[in-house]
PDB file of C-alpha atoms in Angstrom:
ATOM      1  CA  MET C   1       0.000   0.000   0.000  1.00 36.00           C
ATOM      2  CA  GLU C   2       1.233   3.479  -0.861  1.00 49.00           C
ATOM      3  CA  ALA C   3       2.224   5.496   2.222  1.00 52.00           C
ATOM      4  CA  ASN C   4       2.621   9.155   3.087  1.00 55.00           C
ATOM      5  CA  SER C   5       5.900  10.633   4.303  1.00 52.00           C
ATOM      6  CA  ASP C   6       4.660  10.297   7.901  1.00 52.00           C
ATOM      7  CA  GLY C   7       4.044   6.577   7.455  1.00 52.00           C
ATOM      8  CA  THR C   8       0.233   6.778   7.327  1.00 51.00           C
ATOM      9  CA  PRO C   9      -1.596   5.092   4.443  1.00 49.00           C
ATOM     10  CA  ALA C  10      -1.974   7.335   1.398  1.00 57.00           C
ATOM     11  CA  PHE C  11      -5.486   8.454   0.550  1.00 58.00           C
ATOM     12  CA  THR C  12      -6.383   7.372  -2.992  1.00 60.00           C
ATOM     13  CA  ASN C  13     -10.192   7.229  -3.237  1.00 73.00           C
ATOM     14  CA  GLY C  14     -12.399  10.166  -4.213  1.00 86.00           C
ATOM     15  CA  PRO C  15     -11.705  13.903  -3.919  1.00 95.00           C
ATOM     16  CA  ILE C  16      -8.770  14.826  -1.692  1.00 97.00           C
ATOM     17  CA  LEU C  17     -10.850  17.775  -0.440  1.00 97.00           C
ATOM     18  CA  ARG C  18     -14.628  18.194  -0.392  1.00 97.00           C
ATOM     19  CA  LEU C  19     -16.719  21.090   0.949  1.00 97.00           C
ATOM     20  CA  GLU C  20     -20.447  20.824   1.585  1.00 96.00           C
ATOM     21  CA  ASN C  21     -22.560  23.907   2.366  1.00 97.00           C
ATOM     22  CA  VAL C  22     -19.704  25.647   4.199  1.00 96.00           C
ATOM     23  CA  GLN C  23     -20.887  28.776   6.017  1.00 96.00           C
ATOM     24  CA  LYS C  24     -18.935  31.411   7.915  1.00 96.00           C
ATOM     25  CA  ARG C  25     -20.118  34.528   9.727  1.00 95.00           C
ATOM     26  CA  PHE C  26     -18.342  37.337  11.515  1.00 94.00           C
ATOM     27  CA  GLY C  27     -21.039  38.803  13.759  1.00 92.00           C
ATOM     28  CA  ASP C  28     -23.936  39.730  11.499  1.00 92.00           C
ATOM     29  CA  LEU C  29     -21.800  39.564   8.360  1.00 93.00           C
ATOM     30  CA  GLU C  30     -22.295  36.398   6.320  1.00 95.00           C
ATOM     31  CA  VAL C  31     -18.992  35.878   4.521  1.00 96.00           C
ATOM     32  CA  LEU C  32     -19.611  32.349   3.223  1.00 97.00           C
ATOM     33  CA  ARG C  33     -23.217  31.443   2.514  1.00 97.00           C
ATOM     34  CA  GLY C  34     -23.076  27.783   1.575  1.00 96.00           C
ATOM     35  CA  VAL C  35     -20.013  26.846  -0.488  1.00 97.00           C
ATOM     36  CA  ASP C  36     -19.714  23.459  -2.189  1.00 97.00           C
ATOM     37  CA  MET C  37     -16.420  22.483  -3.804  1.00 96.00           C
ATOM     38  CA  GLU C  38     -14.400  19.413  -4.718  1.00 96.00           C
ATOM     39  CA  LEU C  39     -10.679  19.129  -5.317  1.00 97.00           C
ATOM     40  CA  ASN C  40      -9.095  16.026  -6.824  1.00 97.00           C
ATOM     41  CA  ARG C  41      -5.472  15.011  -6.472  1.00 96.00           C
ATOM     42  CA  GLY C  42      -3.273  16.946  -8.887  1.00 96.00           C
ATOM     43  CA  GLU C  43      -5.880  19.593  -9.677  1.00 97.00           C
ATOM     44  CA  VAL C  44      -5.154  23.325  -9.695  1.00 98.00           C
ATOM     45  CA  VAL C  45      -8.364  25.172  -8.833  1.00 98.00           C
ATOM     46  CA  CYS C  46      -8.138  28.931  -9.349  1.00 98.00           C
ATOM     47  CA  VAL C  47     -10.651  30.968  -7.350  1.00 98.00           C
ATOM     48  CA  ILE C  48     -11.480  34.398  -8.747  1.00 97.00           C
ATOM     49  CA  GLY C  49     -13.924  37.118  -7.765  1.00 96.00           C
ATOM     50  CA  PRO C  50     -14.211  40.662  -6.444  1.00 95.00           C
ATOM     51  CA  SER C  51     -12.770  41.794  -3.110  1.00 93.00           C
ATOM     52  CA  GLY C  52     -15.029  40.802  -0.237  1.00 92.00           C
ATOM     53  CA  SER C  53     -16.489  37.799  -2.023  1.00 95.00           C
ATOM     54  CA  GLY C  54     -15.231  35.324   0.604  1.00 96.00           C
ATOM     55  CA  LYS C  55     -12.257  33.859  -1.266  1.00 97.00           C
ATOM     56  CA  SER C  56      -9.645  34.325   1.473  1.00 96.00           C
ATOM     57  CA  THR C  57     -12.069  33.264   4.197  1.00 97.00           C
ATOM     58  CA  LEU C  58     -12.710  30.087   2.230  1.00 97.00           C
ATOM     59  CA  LEU C  59      -9.017  29.174   2.351  1.00 97.00           C
ATOM     60  CA  ARG C  60      -8.841  29.995   6.063  1.00 95.00           C
ATOM     61  CA  CYS C  61     -11.791  27.692   6.710  1.00 95.00           C
ATOM     62  CA  ILE C  62     -10.167  24.866   4.752  1.00 95.00           C
ATOM     63  CA  ASN C  63      -7.039  25.263   6.889  1.00 92.00           C
ATOM     64  CA  LEU C  64      -9.160  25.612  10.079  1.00 91.00           C
ATOM     65  CA  LEU C  65      -7.680  29.025  10.800  1.00 91.00           C
ATOM     66  CA  GLU C  66     -11.348  30.083  10.821  1.00 91.00           C
ATOM     67  CA  PRO C  67     -13.592  27.131  11.733  1.00 88.00           C
ATOM     68  CA  PRO C  68     -16.887  27.365   9.805  1.00 92.00           C
ATOM     69  CA  GLU C  69     -20.183  27.759  11.663  1.00 90.00           C
ATOM     70  CA  ASP C  70     -21.974  25.247   9.499  1.00 92.00           C
ATOM     71  CA  GLY C  71     -21.353  22.764   6.738  1.00 94.00           C
ATOM     72  CA  HIS C  72     -18.790  20.022   6.346  1.00 94.00           C
ATOM     73  CA  ILE C  73     -15.207  19.844   5.081  1.00 95.00           C
ATOM     74  CA  PHE C  74     -13.660  16.471   4.290  1.00 95.00           C
ATOM     75  CA  LEU C  75      -9.893  16.134   3.856  1.00 96.00           C
ATOM     76  CA  GLU C  76      -8.679  12.802   2.479  1.00 96.00           C
ATOM     77  CA  GLY C  77     -12.045  11.292   3.407  1.00 93.00           C
ATOM     78  CA  ARG C  78     -11.976  12.508   7.020  1.00 93.00           C
ATOM     79  CA  GLU C  79     -14.345  15.202   8.233  1.00 92.00           C
ATOM     80  CA  ILE C  80     -12.370  18.025   9.848  1.00 91.00           C
ATOM     81  CA  THR C  81     -15.243  20.341  10.792  1.00 87.00           C
ATOM     82  CA  HIS C  82     -16.330  18.948  14.148  1.00 71.00           C
ATOM     83  CA  GLN C  83     -18.058  21.564  16.269  1.00 54.00           C
ATOM     84  CA  ALA C  84     -16.752  20.540  19.695  1.00 43.00           C
ATOM     85  CA  ARG C  85     -13.393  22.151  20.507  1.00 45.00           C
ATOM     86  CA  ALA C  86     -12.101  18.926  22.079  1.00 46.00           C
ATOM     87  CA  GLU C  87     -12.753  17.068  18.823  1.00 55.00           C
ATOM     88  CA  ARG C  88     -11.211  19.802  16.693  1.00 61.00           C
ATOM     89  CA  ALA C  89      -7.838  19.588  18.422  1.00 62.00           C
ATOM     90  CA  GLY C  90      -7.007  16.354  16.597  1.00 66.00           C
ATOM     91  CA  ASP C  91      -8.359  17.724  13.346  1.00 76.00           C
ATOM     92  CA  ILE C  92      -6.117  20.780  13.472  1.00 82.00           C
ATOM     93  CA  ASP C  93      -2.968  18.672  13.770  1.00 82.00           C
ATOM     94  CA  PHE C  94      -4.204  16.414  10.941  1.00 89.00           C
ATOM     95  CA  VAL C  95      -4.842  19.466   8.737  1.00 91.00           C
ATOM     96  CA  ARG C  96      -1.593  21.308   9.553  1.00 85.00           C
ATOM     97  CA  ARG C  97       0.427  18.289   8.442  1.00 88.00           C
ATOM     98  CA  ARG C  98      -1.395  18.011   5.126  1.00 94.00           C
ATOM     99  CA  VAL C  99      -2.437  21.499   4.030  1.00 96.00           C
ATOM    100  CA  GLY C 100       0.133  24.215   3.395  1.00 96.00           C
ATOM    101  CA  ILE C 101      -0.914  27.840   3.025  1.00 96.00           C
ATOM    102  CA  VAL C 102       0.906  30.870   1.639  1.00 96.00           C
ATOM    103  CA  PHE C 103      -0.536  34.301   2.334  1.00 94.00           C
ATOM    104  CA  GLN C 104      -0.448  37.678   0.606  1.00 91.00           C
ATOM    105  CA  GLN C 105       1.874  38.901   3.377  1.00 91.00           C
ATOM    106  CA  PHE C 106       5.072  36.893   3.745  1.00 90.00           C
ATOM    107  CA  ASN C 107       4.908  36.477   7.544  1.00 91.00           C
ATOM    108  CA  LEU C 108       8.574  35.569   7.816  1.00 96.00           C
ATOM    109  CA  PHE C 109      10.474  35.800  11.092  1.00 96.00           C
ATOM    110  CA  GLN C 110      12.564  38.935  10.568  1.00 96.00           C
ATOM    111  CA  HIS C 111      15.269  37.847  13.023  1.00 96.00           C
ATOM    112  CA  LYS C 112      15.882  34.533  11.266  1.00 96.00           C
ATOM    113  CA  SER C 113      17.663  33.774   8.006  1.00 97.00           C
ATOM    114  CA  ALA C 114      15.869  32.276   5.011  1.00 98.00           C
ATOM    115  CA  ILE C 115      17.087  28.777   5.816  1.00 97.00           C
ATOM    116  CA  ALA C 116      16.100  29.147   9.486  1.00 97.00           C
ATOM    117  CA  ASN C 117      12.622  30.330   8.492  1.00 97.00           C
ATOM    118  CA  VAL C 118      12.165  27.213   6.359  1.00 97.00           C
ATOM    119  CA  GLY C 119      13.610  24.883   8.975  1.00 96.00           C
ATOM    120  CA  LEU C 120      11.785  26.074  12.091  1.00 94.00           C
ATOM    121  CA  ALA C 121       8.390  24.374  11.716  1.00 91.00           C
ATOM    122  CA  GLN C 122      10.074  21.170  10.606  1.00 92.00           C
ATOM    123  CA  THR C 123      11.799  20.838  13.971  1.00 92.00           C
ATOM    124  CA  LYS C 124       8.883  22.137  16.057  1.00 89.00           C
ATOM    125  CA  VAL C 125       5.953  20.363  14.381  1.00 86.00           C
ATOM    126  CA  LEU C 126       7.430  17.430  12.461  1.00 89.00           C
ATOM    127  CA  LYS C 127      10.159  16.818  15.082  1.00 90.00           C
ATOM    128  CA  ARG C 128      12.866  16.523  12.466  1.00 93.00           C
ATOM    129  CA  SER C 129      16.449  16.830  13.620  1.00 95.00           C
ATOM    130  CA  TYR C 130      18.214  20.137  13.030  1.00 94.00           C
ATOM    131  CA  ALA C 131      20.446  18.538  10.401  1.00 96.00           C
ATOM    132  CA  GLU C 132      17.517  16.936   8.573  1.00 97.00           C
ATOM    133  CA  ALA C 133      15.502  20.161   8.663  1.00 96.00           C
ATOM    134  CA  ARG C 134      18.440  22.195   7.367  1.00 96.00           C
ATOM    135  CA  GLU C 135      19.077  19.749   4.531  1.00 97.00           C
ATOM    136  CA  LYS C 136      15.394  19.880   3.533  1.00 97.00           C
ATOM    137  CA  ALA C 137      15.337  23.686   3.777  1.00 97.00           C
ATOM    138  CA  GLU C 138      18.455  24.034   1.636  1.00 97.00           C
ATOM    139  CA  SER C 139      17.000  21.729  -1.008  1.00 97.00           C
ATOM    140  CA  LEU C 140      13.716  23.652  -1.144  1.00 97.00           C
ATOM    141  CA  LEU C 141      15.345  27.069  -1.268  1.00 97.00           C
ATOM    142  CA  LYS C 142      17.412  25.853  -4.212  1.00 96.00           C
ATOM    143  CA  ARG C 143      14.201  24.566  -5.793  1.00 95.00           C
ATOM    144  CA  VAL C 144      12.611  28.045  -5.634  1.00 96.00           C
ATOM    145  CA  GLY C 145      15.738  29.701  -7.030  1.00 95.00           C
ATOM    146  CA  LEU C 146      17.290  30.993  -3.813  1.00 96.00           C
ATOM    147  CA  ALA C 147      20.407  28.836  -3.519  1.00 96.00           C
ATOM    148  CA  ASP C 148      22.517  31.968  -3.048  1.00 97.00           C
ATOM    149  CA  LYS C 149      20.247  33.472  -0.363  1.00 97.00           C
ATOM    150  CA  LEU C 150      20.238  30.747   2.306  1.00 97.00           C
ATOM    151  CA  ASP C 151      21.718  32.907   5.047  1.00 97.00           C
ATOM    152  CA  GLU C 152      20.113  36.221   4.108  1.00 97.00           C
ATOM    153  CA  PHE C 153      17.602  37.822   6.466  1.00 97.00           C
ATOM    154  CA  PRO C 154      14.200  38.958   5.135  1.00 97.00           C
ATOM    155  CA  ASP C 155      15.111  42.647   5.120  1.00 96.00           C
ATOM    156  CA  ARG C 156      17.876  41.838   2.623  1.00 96.00           C
ATOM    157  CA  LEU C 157      15.457  40.068   0.247  1.00 96.00           C
ATOM    158  CA  SER C 158      13.070  41.505  -2.327  1.00 95.00           C
ATOM    159  CA  GLY C 159       9.345  40.933  -1.945  1.00 95.00           C
ATOM    160  CA  GLY C 160       9.421  38.211  -4.584  1.00 95.00           C
ATOM    161  CA  GLN C 161      12.312  36.480  -2.837  1.00 96.00           C
ATOM    162  CA  GLN C 162      10.531  36.667   0.522  1.00 96.00           C
ATOM    163  CA  GLN C 163       7.411  35.139  -1.000  1.00 96.00           C
ATOM    164  CA  ARG C 164       9.507  32.324  -2.459  1.00 97.00           C
ATOM    165  CA  VAL C 165      10.928  31.670   1.033  1.00 97.00           C
ATOM    166  CA  ALA C 166       7.341  31.512   2.307  1.00 96.00           C
ATOM    167  CA  ILE C 167       6.475  28.966  -0.395  1.00 97.00           C
ATOM    168  CA  ALA C 168       9.547  26.891   0.505  1.00 97.00           C
ATOM    169  CA  ARG C 169       8.521  27.032   4.176  1.00 96.00           C
ATOM    170  CA  ALA C 170       5.069  25.647   3.335  1.00 96.00           C
ATOM    171  CA  LEU C 171       6.539  22.935   1.105  1.00 96.00           C
ATOM    172  CA  ALA C 172       8.900  21.855   3.886  1.00 96.00           C
ATOM    173  CA  MET C 173       5.936  20.313   5.710  1.00 94.00           C
ATOM    174  CA  ASP C 174       5.371  17.912   2.786  1.00 95.00           C
ATOM    175  CA  PRO C 175       1.780  19.086   2.267  1.00 96.00           C
ATOM    176  CA  HIS C 176      -0.724  17.098   0.242  1.00 97.00           C
ATOM    177  CA  VAL C 177      -2.589  20.297  -0.688  1.00 98.00           C
ATOM    178  CA  MET C 178      -1.252  23.842  -1.122  1.00 98.00           C
ATOM    179  CA  LEU C 179      -3.394  26.958  -0.660  1.00 98.00           C
ATOM    180  CA  PHE C 180      -2.245  30.262  -2.157  1.00 98.00           C
ATOM    181  CA  ASP C 181      -4.065  33.412  -1.035  1.00 97.00           C
ATOM    182  CA  GLU C 182      -3.395  36.203  -3.565  1.00 95.00           C
ATOM    183  CA  VAL C 183       0.314  35.650  -3.064  1.00 95.00           C
ATOM    184  CA  THR C 184       1.366  38.117  -5.794  1.00 94.00           C
ATOM    185  CA  SER C 185      -0.961  41.013  -4.949  1.00 91.00           C
ATOM    186  CA  ALA C 186       1.519  42.692  -2.571  1.00 86.00           C
ATOM    187  CA  LEU C 187       4.382  42.477  -5.049  1.00 91.00           C
ATOM    188  CA  ASP C 188       5.690  45.028  -7.508  1.00 90.00           C
ATOM    189  CA  PRO C 189       4.720  43.996 -11.069  1.00 87.00           C
ATOM    190  CA  GLU C 190       8.253  43.023 -12.063  1.00 87.00           C
ATOM    191  CA  LEU C 191       8.434  40.562  -9.147  1.00 92.00           C
ATOM    192  CA  VAL C 192       5.154  38.768  -9.873  1.00 94.00           C
ATOM    193  CA  LYS C 193       6.543  36.503 -12.588  1.00 93.00           C
ATOM    194  CA  GLU C 194       9.235  34.935 -10.411  1.00 94.00           C
ATOM    195  CA  VAL C 195       6.616  33.790  -7.879  1.00 95.00           C
ATOM    196  CA  LEU C 196       4.145  32.606 -10.522  1.00 96.00           C
ATOM    197  CA  ASP C 197       6.959  30.628 -12.190  1.00 95.00           C
ATOM    198  CA  VAL C 198       7.521  28.689  -8.956  1.00 96.00           C
ATOM    199  CA  MET C 199       3.789  27.958  -8.741  1.00 97.00           C
ATOM    200  CA  ARG C 200       3.754  26.842 -12.394  1.00 96.00           C
ATOM    201  CA  GLU C 201       6.560  24.394 -11.628  1.00 96.00           C
ATOM    202  CA  LEU C 202       4.679  23.007  -8.625  1.00 96.00           C
ATOM    203  CA  ALA C 203       1.585  22.493 -10.769  1.00 97.00           C
ATOM    204  CA  ALA C 204       3.661  20.766 -13.464  1.00 96.00           C
ATOM    205  CA  GLU C 205       5.038  18.415 -10.794  1.00 95.00           C
ATOM    206  CA  GLY C 206       1.485  17.436  -9.784  1.00 96.00           C
ATOM    207  CA  MET C 207       0.976  19.469  -6.617  1.00 97.00           C
ATOM    208  CA  THR C 208      -2.702  19.750  -5.646  1.00 98.00           C
ATOM    209  CA  MET C 209      -3.478  23.476  -5.298  1.00 98.00           C
ATOM    210  CA  ILE C 210      -6.208  26.002  -4.635  1.00 98.00           C
ATOM    211  CA  VAL C 211      -5.096  29.433  -5.831  1.00 98.00           C
ATOM    212  CA  VAL C 212      -6.994  32.625  -5.018  1.00 97.00           C
ATOM    213  CA  THR C 213      -5.731  35.004  -7.669  1.00 96.00           C
ATOM    214  CA  HIS C 214      -6.310  38.031  -9.865  1.00 93.00           C
ATOM    215  CA  GLU C 215      -3.762  36.707 -12.383  1.00 94.00           C
ATOM    216  CA  MET C 216      -6.103  35.581 -15.166  1.00 94.00           C
ATOM    217  CA  GLY C 217      -3.255  34.479 -17.421  1.00 94.00           C
ATOM    218  CA  PHE C 218      -2.062  32.082 -14.718  1.00 95.00           C
ATOM    219  CA  ALA C 219      -5.611  30.791 -14.181  1.00 96.00           C
ATOM    220  CA  LYS C 220      -6.041  30.140 -17.893  1.00 95.00           C
ATOM    221  CA  ASP C 221      -2.634  28.531 -18.455  1.00 95.00           C
ATOM    222  CA  VAL C 222      -2.193  26.528 -15.244  1.00 96.00           C
ATOM    223  CA  GLY C 223      -5.646  26.009 -13.746  1.00 97.00           C
ATOM    224  CA  THR C 224      -7.571  22.804 -14.306  1.00 97.00           C
ATOM    225  CA  LYS C 225     -10.735  24.547 -13.078  1.00 97.00           C
ATOM    226  CA  VAL C 226     -11.767  28.152 -12.411  1.00 98.00           C
ATOM    227  CA  VAL C 227     -14.269  28.995  -9.671  1.00 98.00           C
ATOM    228  CA  PHE C 228     -15.936  32.425  -9.627  1.00 98.00           C
ATOM    229  CA  MET C 229     -17.159  33.572  -6.192  1.00 98.00           C
ATOM    230  CA  ASP C 230     -19.269  36.572  -5.285  1.00 97.00           C
ATOM    231  CA  GLY C 231     -21.291  37.392  -2.198  1.00 95.00           C
ATOM    232  CA  GLY C 232     -20.051  34.347  -0.308  1.00 96.00           C
ATOM    233  CA  VAL C 233     -21.245  31.771  -2.839  1.00 97.00           C
ATOM    234  CA  VAL C 234     -19.870  29.982  -5.886  1.00 97.00           C
ATOM    235  CA  VAL C 235     -21.599  31.680  -8.811  1.00 97.00           C
ATOM    236  CA  GLU C 236     -20.068  29.565 -11.550  1.00 97.00           C
ATOM    237  CA  GLU C 237     -17.255  27.097 -12.153  1.00 97.00           C
ATOM    238  CA  GLY C 238     -15.805  25.267 -15.112  1.00 97.00           C
ATOM    239  CA  PRO C 239     -12.757  24.696 -17.317  1.00 97.00           C
ATOM    240  CA  PRO C 240     -10.513  27.783 -17.528  1.00 97.00           C
ATOM    241  CA  LYS C 241     -11.002  28.459 -21.243  1.00 95.00           C
ATOM    242  CA  GLN C 242     -14.795  28.300 -20.994  1.00 96.00           C
ATOM    243  CA  MET C 243     -14.934  30.311 -17.768  1.00 96.00           C
ATOM    244  CA  LEU C 244     -12.620  33.098 -18.927  1.00 95.00           C
ATOM    245  CA  GLU C 245     -13.721  33.348 -22.559  1.00 94.00           C
ATOM    246  CA  ASN C 246     -17.388  32.349 -22.480  1.00 95.00           C
ATOM    247  CA  PRO C 247     -18.855  32.425 -18.944  1.00 96.00           C
ATOM    248  CA  LYS C 248     -22.552  31.616 -18.676  1.00 96.00           C
ATOM    249  CA  GLN C 249     -23.561  33.790 -15.720  1.00 96.00           C
ATOM    250  CA  GLU C 250     -24.124  37.508 -16.221  1.00 96.00           C
ATOM    251  CA  ARG C 251     -22.338  38.327 -12.945  1.00 96.00           C
ATOM    252  CA  THR C 252     -19.240  36.434 -14.089  1.00 96.00           C
ATOM    253  CA  GLN C 253     -19.351  38.216 -17.441  1.00 95.00           C
ATOM    254  CA  ARG C 254     -19.473  41.639 -15.767  1.00 95.00           C
ATOM    255  CA  PHE C 255     -16.554  40.836 -13.445  1.00 95.00           C
ATOM    256  CA  LEU C 256     -14.349  39.505 -16.236  1.00 94.00           C
ATOM    257  CA  GLY C 257     -15.297  42.413 -18.448  1.00 91.00           C
ATOM    258  CA  LEU C 258     -13.853  44.769 -15.866  1.00 88.00           C
ATOM    259  CA  VAL C 259     -10.796  42.680 -15.000  1.00 86.00           C
ATOM    260  CA  LEU C 260      -9.731  41.784 -18.527  1.00 78.00           C
ATOM    261  CA  GLU C 261      -9.937  45.410 -19.678  1.00 67.00           C
ATOM    262  CA  HIS C 262      -6.856  46.220 -17.581  1.00 55.00           C
TER     263      HIS C 262
END
């Protein structure tokens, strides 16, 4: 039987991630109003939509950074949305070991070098030895094109380089799914390509990904499916070419008409 890196049996049946009627509120504000979604192994689902449509909250619910009020999320066949806090404790550890997330802000430790940033969670969470964690960190930083920046601190790195360190840090946990939350939106235009190129390589290698993005070219070229969200719901989804060139819903058409003009 195929096994994961932690020795547990590999999940092979059905969607790796499934959401059913996921709802999230902040006070009286309904941010997610019943989201259904499926993600199969090796898929790259690109989530698009206007600001405030619930895209980032969706990723935070998948990673249990924001537990949903209602609905169900299944990761590798296991429900992770138990309501009781005592039950959720086990779910959070299960999720953290399998779902990596990269945010718009880099969130690097400013007092640690690039290689130390990538190694830290490996030793704390995965209990790898310092030597093993450093070897893994060095390999991943080389993979994202930062072989010559191992010992540099964040303030000596460009925004694109810092975001690539953040991607390497997430990959160091050997995730089964990667979530990207508008990871290029805080970057200067000339730095966007270097981050998108890393994500393209991950997709080509078969990484399962959900990407919240405004980069329509990336969605069209790399995505296996595009999901358009607005008002906390999935308005429309489909293959990238059909979604971006011939969407069926009027709301999707209006959004793309505005975005693709620029």
